[in-house]
Amino acid sequence: MPEHTPATQPRSLSGMQPTSDSLHLGNYIGALINWVELQERTDAFYFVADLHAQTVPTDPEVIRRRTRITAAQFIAGGVDPERSAVFCQSHVREHTEVAWILSCQTAFGEMNRMTQFKDKTAKGQNANVGLFYYPILMASDILLYRPEYVPVGDDQRQHLEITRDLATRFNTRFGETFVVPEPYILKESARIMDLQEPAQKMSGSTSSDKGLLLLSDEPSRLAKKLRSAVTDTDAEIRFDPEAKPGVSNLLTIHSALSRRPVDELVAEYAGRGYGDLKKDVAEVVVAAVEPFQVRMAELMDDPAELDRILATGAERATEVASQTRNAVYDAVGVLPPAGGF
Ligand code: TRP
């Protein structure tokens, strides 16, 4: 058993929406690797944001399947459920309970300024109230656990800022209830770009199939996509994301997975061709993805065991979340039922 000392360790928390049947390499390198690293030195809470996924109309069976897949991917990617609490957002009812209280302390105009709602609806997503309320649910997700670290990508920066604002305001109105979380924006170097359009981020929703390395892709398919990755015509391997986005992206992928500094790789490839680099990147990608796929298959073969893991995770999460919910209800004057909540 790994040591589990919640009382003395800082907490970390993050979530991912179950919006695809497979993570891509950008999610893995940009997020999951950091989660795995954080679980070594923090008491970590990692959840599937299944309620956030309800903001996009999706077939119920598809959401259910993707919820299990997403949880399994955390584990296959190295999150250890003995060490970290792995759970579904919907299994810990405090998330919605505290979100409601927070929403009653949030000005309409404040939510109206959130850029993600505007961006998503401008791109044609239907403007349901849930999508508008999304940042408040996310603030609740975070504040319930009083985490020191909330590892998120740059696109979530504004959501963390509003979380800080809501926490600070609540504390001012009702007394110290929440810990104001520090943003922990993941490093720029972890940004993985589309293989075909290396000026764009690799994205499950906007990248073409050839631009995207899925963790569920067959190894031969991964190698093929890497072979046809867009580079440039000057045939020099160096790291320069502005002038040479394709080659720099390959170096970033290699470095993240082989855990070797980019400078060292650049020195090693001096005088060699792009073909060599692509072949080696394919090797390190396949070496990372193969064990992931084996573990994924085991987890998906035994959904009952996966559901038990999620139940244990939800229990651990509830222990922490219920204390915060009680403090919040008490602060605003919710009358507890006889015997407590
Ligand atoms: N909104 C996040 C995303 O789409 C997912 C998320 C929901 C989250 N709640 C969270 C991330 C709390 C960190 C903390 O990526």
Coordinates of C-alpha atoms and ligand atoms in Angstrom, one line a residue:
M1 CA 0.0 0.0 0.0
P2 CA 1.4 3.4 -0.8
E3 CA 1.4 5.9 2.0
H4 CA -1.7 8.0 2.2
T5 CA -1.4 10.9 4.6
P6 CA -4.1 13.3 3.7
A7 CA -3.7 15.3 6.9
T8 CA -0.2 16.5 6.1
Q9 CA -0.2 16.7 2.4
P10 CA -1.5 19.6 0.3
R11 CA -4.4 18.7 -2.0
S12 CA -4.6 18.8 -5.7
L13 CA -7.8 18.5 -7.9
S14 CA -8.7 18.4 -11.5
G15 CA -11.4 17.1 -13.8
M16 CA -11.9 16.2 -17.4
Q17 CA -15.1 16.0 -19.4
P18 CA -16.2 12.7 -20.9
T19 CA -16.5 14.1 -24.4
S20 CA -14.7 11.6 -26.5
D21 CA -14.0 7.9 -26.9
S22 CA -10.3 8.4 -26.6
L23 CA -7.9 11.0 -25.2
H24 CA -5.4 12.3 -27.7
L25 CA -1.7 12.7 -27.1
G26 CA -2.1 16.4 -26.2
N27 CA -4.5 15.5 -23.4
Y28 CA -2.0 12.9 -22.2
I29 CA 1.1 15.0 -22.2
G30 CA -0.6 18.3 -21.4
A31 CA -2.7 17.1 -18.5
L32 CA -2.5 13.4 -17.4
I33 CA 1.3 13.3 -17.0
N34 CA 1.0 16.3 -14.7
W35 CA -1.7 14.6 -12.7
V36 CA 0.4 11.5 -12.3
E37 CA 3.3 13.6 -11.1
L38 CA 1.2 15.6 -8.7
Q39 CA -0.2 12.5 -7.0
E40 CA 3.3 11.7 -5.8
R41 CA 3.4 14.8 -3.6
T42 CA -0.2 15.7 -3.0
D43 CA -3.5 14.2 -1.9
A44 CA -5.0 14.1 -5.3
F45 CA -8.7 14.2 -6.4
Y46 CA -9.3 13.5 -10.1
F47 CA -12.9 13.3 -11.4
V48 CA -14.8 12.8 -14.6
A49 CA -16.9 16.0 -15.1
D50 CA -19.9 14.1 -16.3
L51 CA -22.3 16.9 -15.2
H52 CA -20.4 19.4 -17.2
A53 CA -20.8 17.1 -20.2
Q54 CA -24.6 17.5 -20.0
T55 CA -24.2 21.0 -21.3
V56 CA -23.8 19.5 -24.8
P57 CA -26.7 17.5 -26.1
T58 CA -25.4 14.0 -26.4
D59 CA -26.9 10.5 -26.7
P60 CA -27.3 9.1 -23.1
E61 CA -25.6 5.8 -24.0
V62 CA -22.7 7.7 -25.4
I63 CA -22.2 9.8 -22.3
R64 CA -22.5 6.7 -20.1
R65 CA -19.9 4.9 -22.1
R66 CA -17.5 7.8 -22.3
T67 CA -17.8 8.4 -18.5
R68 CA -16.3 4.9 -17.9
I69 CA -13.8 5.3 -20.6
T70 CA -12.6 8.6 -19.3
A71 CA -12.2 7.2 -15.7
A72 CA -10.3 4.2 -17.1
Q73 CA -8.0 6.4 -19.1
F74 CA -7.0 8.3 -16.0
I75 CA -5.9 5.0 -14.5
A76 CA -4.4 3.5 -17.6
G77 CA -2.4 6.8 -17.9
G78 CA -0.9 6.3 -14.5
V79 CA -3.3 7.7 -11.9
D80 CA -3.2 5.2 -9.1
P81 CA -6.6 4.8 -7.5
E82 CA -5.0 3.6 -4.3
R83 CA -3.3 6.9 -3.9
S84 CA -5.6 9.3 -5.6
A85 CA -9.4 9.6 -5.4
V86 CA -10.8 8.8 -8.9
F87 CA -14.5 9.5 -9.1
C88 CA -17.5 10.9 -11.1
Q89 CA -18.6 14.4 -10.4
S90 CA -22.3 13.3 -10.3
H91 CA -21.5 10.7 -7.5
V92 CA -20.6 13.5 -5.1
R93 CA -23.8 15.5 -4.7
E94 CA -22.0 18.3 -2.9
H95 CA -20.8 19.6 -6.3
T96 CA -24.3 20.6 -7.4
E97 CA -25.4 21.6 -3.9
V98 CA -22.6 24.1 -3.4
A99 CA -22.9 25.3 -7.0
W100 CA -26.4 26.4 -6.3
I101 CA -25.4 28.4 -3.3
L102 CA -22.6 30.0 -5.2
S103 CA -24.9 30.8 -8.1
C104 CA -27.1 32.8 -5.7
Q105 CA -24.0 34.9 -4.9
T106 CA -23.1 35.5 -8.5
A107 CA -24.2 38.5 -10.5
F108 CA -25.7 37.8 -13.8
G109 CA -23.4 40.3 -15.5
E110 CA -20.4 38.6 -14.0
M111 CA -21.3 35.3 -15.8
N112 CA -22.2 37.3 -18.9
R113 CA -18.5 38.3 -19.2
M114 CA -17.2 34.7 -19.4
T115 CA -15.6 34.3 -22.8
Q116 CA -16.0 30.6 -23.1
F117 CA -19.8 30.8 -23.1
K118 CA -19.6 33.5 -25.8
D119 CA -17.1 31.5 -27.9
K120 CA -19.1 28.3 -27.7
T121 CA -22.4 29.8 -28.5
A122 CA -20.8 31.9 -31.3
K123 CA -19.6 28.6 -32.8
G124 CA -23.2 27.3 -32.8
Q125 CA -23.4 25.4 -29.6
N126 CA -26.9 25.8 -28.2
A127 CA -27.1 28.4 -25.5
N128 CA -28.7 26.4 -22.6
V129 CA -28.7 27.8 -19.1
G130 CA -26.4 24.9 -18.0
L131 CA -23.7 26.1 -20.3
F132 CA -24.1 29.6 -18.8
Y133 CA -23.9 28.2 -15.3
Y134 CA -20.9 25.9 -16.2
P135 CA -18.2 28.2 -14.5
I136 CA -20.2 28.1 -11.2
L137 CA -20.3 24.4 -11.2
M138 CA -16.6 24.3 -11.9
A139 CA -16.0 26.8 -9.0
S140 CA -17.9 24.4 -6.7
D141 CA -15.9 21.4 -8.0
I142 CA -12.7 23.2 -7.0
L143 CA -13.7 25.0 -3.8
L144 CA -15.2 21.9 -2.1
Y145 CA -11.7 20.3 -1.8
R146 CA -9.7 23.4 -0.7
P147 CA -6.9 22.3 -3.1
E148 CA -3.5 23.9 -3.3
Y149 CA -3.0 22.9 -6.9
V150 CA -5.6 22.9 -9.7
P151 CA -3.7 21.8 -12.8
V152 CA -5.6 23.1 -15.8
G153 CA -4.7 24.2 -19.3
D154 CA -4.6 27.8 -20.4
D155 CA -8.1 27.7 -21.8
Q156 CA -9.4 27.3 -18.2
R157 CA -7.6 30.4 -16.8
Q158 CA -10.7 32.5 -16.7
H159 CA -12.7 29.8 -14.9
L160 CA -10.0 29.8 -12.2
E161 CA -10.1 33.5 -11.9
I162 CA -13.9 33.5 -11.4
T163 CA -13.5 30.7 -8.9
R164 CA -11.1 32.9 -6.9
D165 CA -13.4 35.9 -7.2
L166 CA -16.4 33.9 -5.9
A167 CA -14.4 32.4 -3.0
T168 CA -13.1 35.8 -2.0
R169 CA -16.5 37.4 -2.1
F170 CA -18.2 34.6 -0.2
N171 CA -15.5 34.8 2.5
T172 CA -16.0 38.5 2.8
R173 CA -19.8 38.2 3.1
F174 CA -20.0 35.2 5.3
G175 CA -16.6 34.7 7.0
E176 CA -13.7 32.5 6.0
T177 CA -15.3 29.4 4.4
F178 CA -13.3 28.8 1.3
V179 CA -9.6 28.6 0.5
V180 CA -8.8 30.8 -2.4
P181 CA -7.1 28.5 -4.9
E182 CA -3.8 29.4 -6.7
P183 CA -3.9 28.9 -10.4
Y184 CA -1.5 26.2 -11.6
I185 CA -1.5 26.7 -15.3
L186 CA 0.4 23.9 -17.0
K187 CA 3.6 24.8 -18.7
E188 CA 3.7 26.2 -22.2
S189 CA 6.2 23.5 -23.2
A190 CA 3.4 20.9 -22.7
R191 CA 1.3 22.2 -25.6
I192 CA 1.1 19.6 -28.3
M193 CA 0.1 20.8 -31.7
D194 CA -1.9 19.4 -34.6
L195 CA 0.4 17.3 -36.8
Q196 CA -1.1 18.7 -40.0
E197 CA -1.6 22.2 -38.8
P198 CA 1.2 22.7 -36.3
A199 CA 0.2 26.3 -35.6
Q200 CA -3.0 25.0 -34.0
K201 CA -3.3 23.0 -30.8
M202 CA -4.0 19.3 -31.2
S203 CA -7.7 19.1 -30.5
G204 CA -10.3 16.3 -30.3
S205 CA -13.0 18.6 -31.7
T206 CA -11.1 20.6 -34.4
S207 CA -8.1 18.5 -35.6
S208 CA -8.4 16.3 -38.6
D209 CA -7.9 12.6 -38.1
K210 CA -4.4 12.8 -39.6
G211 CA -3.5 15.7 -37.3
L212 CA -4.5 13.9 -34.2
L213 CA -2.7 11.1 -32.3
L214 CA -5.3 9.1 -30.4
L215 CA -4.3 7.0 -27.5
S216 CA -6.6 4.3 -28.9
D217 CA -4.9 4.3 -32.4
E218 CA -3.1 1.2 -33.5
P219 CA 0.7 1.6 -33.2
S220 CA 1.0 1.3 -37.0
R221 CA -1.5 4.1 -37.4
L222 CA 0.4 6.3 -35.0
A223 CA 3.6 5.7 -36.9
K224 CA 1.9 6.5 -40.2
K225 CA 0.4 9.8 -38.9
L226 CA 3.9 10.8 -37.6
R227 CA 5.5 9.9 -40.9
S228 CA 3.2 12.3 -42.7
A229 CA 3.4 15.1 -40.1
V230 CA 3.8 18.5 -41.7
T231 CA 7.3 19.9 -41.2
D232 CA 9.1 22.5 -43.4
T233 CA 11.6 22.7 -46.2
D234 CA 14.8 23.8 -44.6
A235 CA 15.7 20.4 -43.3
E236 CA 17.3 21.5 -40.1
I237 CA 16.3 20.0 -36.7
R238 CA 16.1 22.8 -34.2
F239 CA 13.6 24.0 -31.7
D240 CA 11.8 27.2 -32.9
P241 CA 8.1 27.0 -32.5
E242 CA 7.5 30.3 -34.4
A243 CA 9.5 29.5 -37.5
K244 CA 9.5 25.7 -37.4
P245 CA 6.2 24.7 -35.6
G246 CA 6.1 21.2 -37.1
V247 CA 9.6 20.1 -36.2
S248 CA 9.4 21.8 -32.8
N249 CA 6.2 19.9 -32.1
L250 CA 8.0 16.6 -32.8
L251 CA 10.8 17.6 -30.5
T252 CA 8.3 18.5 -27.8
I253 CA 6.5 15.2 -28.1
H254 CA 9.8 13.3 -28.0
S255 CA 11.1 15.2 -25.0
A256 CA 7.8 14.9 -23.0
L257 CA 7.7 11.1 -23.4
S258 CA 11.4 10.2 -23.3
R259 CA 11.9 12.8 -20.5
R260 CA 15.1 14.1 -22.2
P261 CA 15.7 17.8 -22.5
V262 CA 15.0 19.3 -26.0
D263 CA 18.5 20.7 -26.2
E264 CA 20.0 17.3 -25.8
L265 CA 17.7 15.9 -28.5
V266 CA 18.6 18.8 -30.9
A267 CA 22.3 18.0 -30.4
E268 CA 21.7 14.4 -31.1
Y269 CA 19.9 15.1 -34.3
A270 CA 22.4 17.6 -35.7
G271 CA 23.0 16.8 -39.3
R272 CA 20.3 14.2 -39.5
G273 CA 17.0 14.2 -41.5
Y274 CA 13.4 14.7 -40.5
G275 CA 12.8 11.0 -41.4
D276 CA 15.0 9.9 -38.5
L277 CA 13.3 12.2 -36.1
K278 CA 9.8 11.1 -37.1
K279 CA 10.8 7.4 -36.8
D280 CA 12.2 7.9 -33.3
V281 CA 9.2 10.0 -32.2
A282 CA 7.0 7.2 -33.4
E283 CA 9.0 4.7 -31.3
V284 CA 8.7 6.7 -28.1
V285 CA 5.0 7.4 -28.7
V286 CA 4.3 3.7 -29.3
A287 CA 6.3 2.7 -26.3
A288 CA 4.1 5.0 -24.1
V289 CA 0.8 4.1 -25.8
E290 CA 1.2 0.3 -25.9
P291 CA 1.1 -0.3 -22.1
F292 CA -1.7 2.3 -21.9
Q293 CA -3.8 0.3 -24.3
V294 CA -3.1 -3.0 -22.5
R295 CA -4.3 -1.5 -19.2
M296 CA -7.3 0.2 -20.9
A297 CA -8.4 -3.2 -22.3
E298 CA -8.2 -4.8 -18.8
L299 CA -10.2 -2.0 -17.2
M300 CA -12.9 -1.9 -19.9
D301 CA -13.2 -5.7 -19.7
D302 CA -14.2 -5.5 -16.1
P303 CA -16.7 -2.6 -15.7
A304 CA -17.8 -3.9 -12.3
E305 CA -14.3 -3.4 -10.9
L306 CA -14.1 0.0 -12.5
D307 CA -17.4 1.0 -10.9
R308 CA -16.0 -0.2 -7.5
I309 CA -13.0 2.0 -8.0
L310 CA -15.3 4.9 -8.7
A311 CA -17.4 4.2 -5.7
T312 CA -14.3 4.1 -3.4
G313 CA -13.1 7.4 -5.0
A314 CA -16.5 9.0 -4.5
E315 CA -16.5 8.0 -0.8
R316 CA -13.2 9.6 -0.2
A317 CA -14.2 12.7 -2.1
T318 CA -17.5 12.9 -0.1
E319 CA -15.6 12.9 3.2
V320 CA -13.9 16.1 2.2
A321 CA -16.7 17.7 0.1
S322 CA -19.4 17.2 2.7
Q323 CA -17.4 19.2 5.3
T324 CA -17.2 22.1 3.0
R325 CA -20.8 21.8 2.0
N326 CA -21.8 21.8 5.7
A327 CA -19.7 24.9 6.3
V328 CA -21.3 26.7 3.3
Y329 CA -24.8 25.8 4.3
D330 CA -24.2 26.9 7.8
A331 CA -22.7 30.2 6.7
V332 CA -25.7 31.1 4.6
G333 CA -28.3 29.8 7.0
V334 CA -29.6 26.6 5.6
L335 CA -31.3 24.7 8.4
P336 CA -29.8 21.2 8.7
P337 CA -32.2 18.3 9.1
A338 CA -32.4 16.6 12.5
G339 CA -29.3 14.4 12.7
G340 CA -27.4 16.5 10.2
F341 CA -27.0 16.4 6.5
Ligands
TRP1 N1 -13.9 22.7 -17.5 C1 -12.8 21.7 -17.5 C2 -12.4 21.4 -18.9 O1 -13.3 21.4 -19.8 C3 -13.2 20.4 -16.8 C4 -13.4 20.7 -15.3 C5 -14.6 20.7 -14.7 C6 -12.5 21.0 -14.3 N2 -14.5 21.0 -13.4 C7 -13.2 21.2 -13.1 C8 -11.1 21.2 -14.3 C9 -12.5 21.6 -11.9 C10 -10.4 21.5 -13.2 C11 -11.1 21.7 -12.0 O2 -11.3 21.0 -19.2

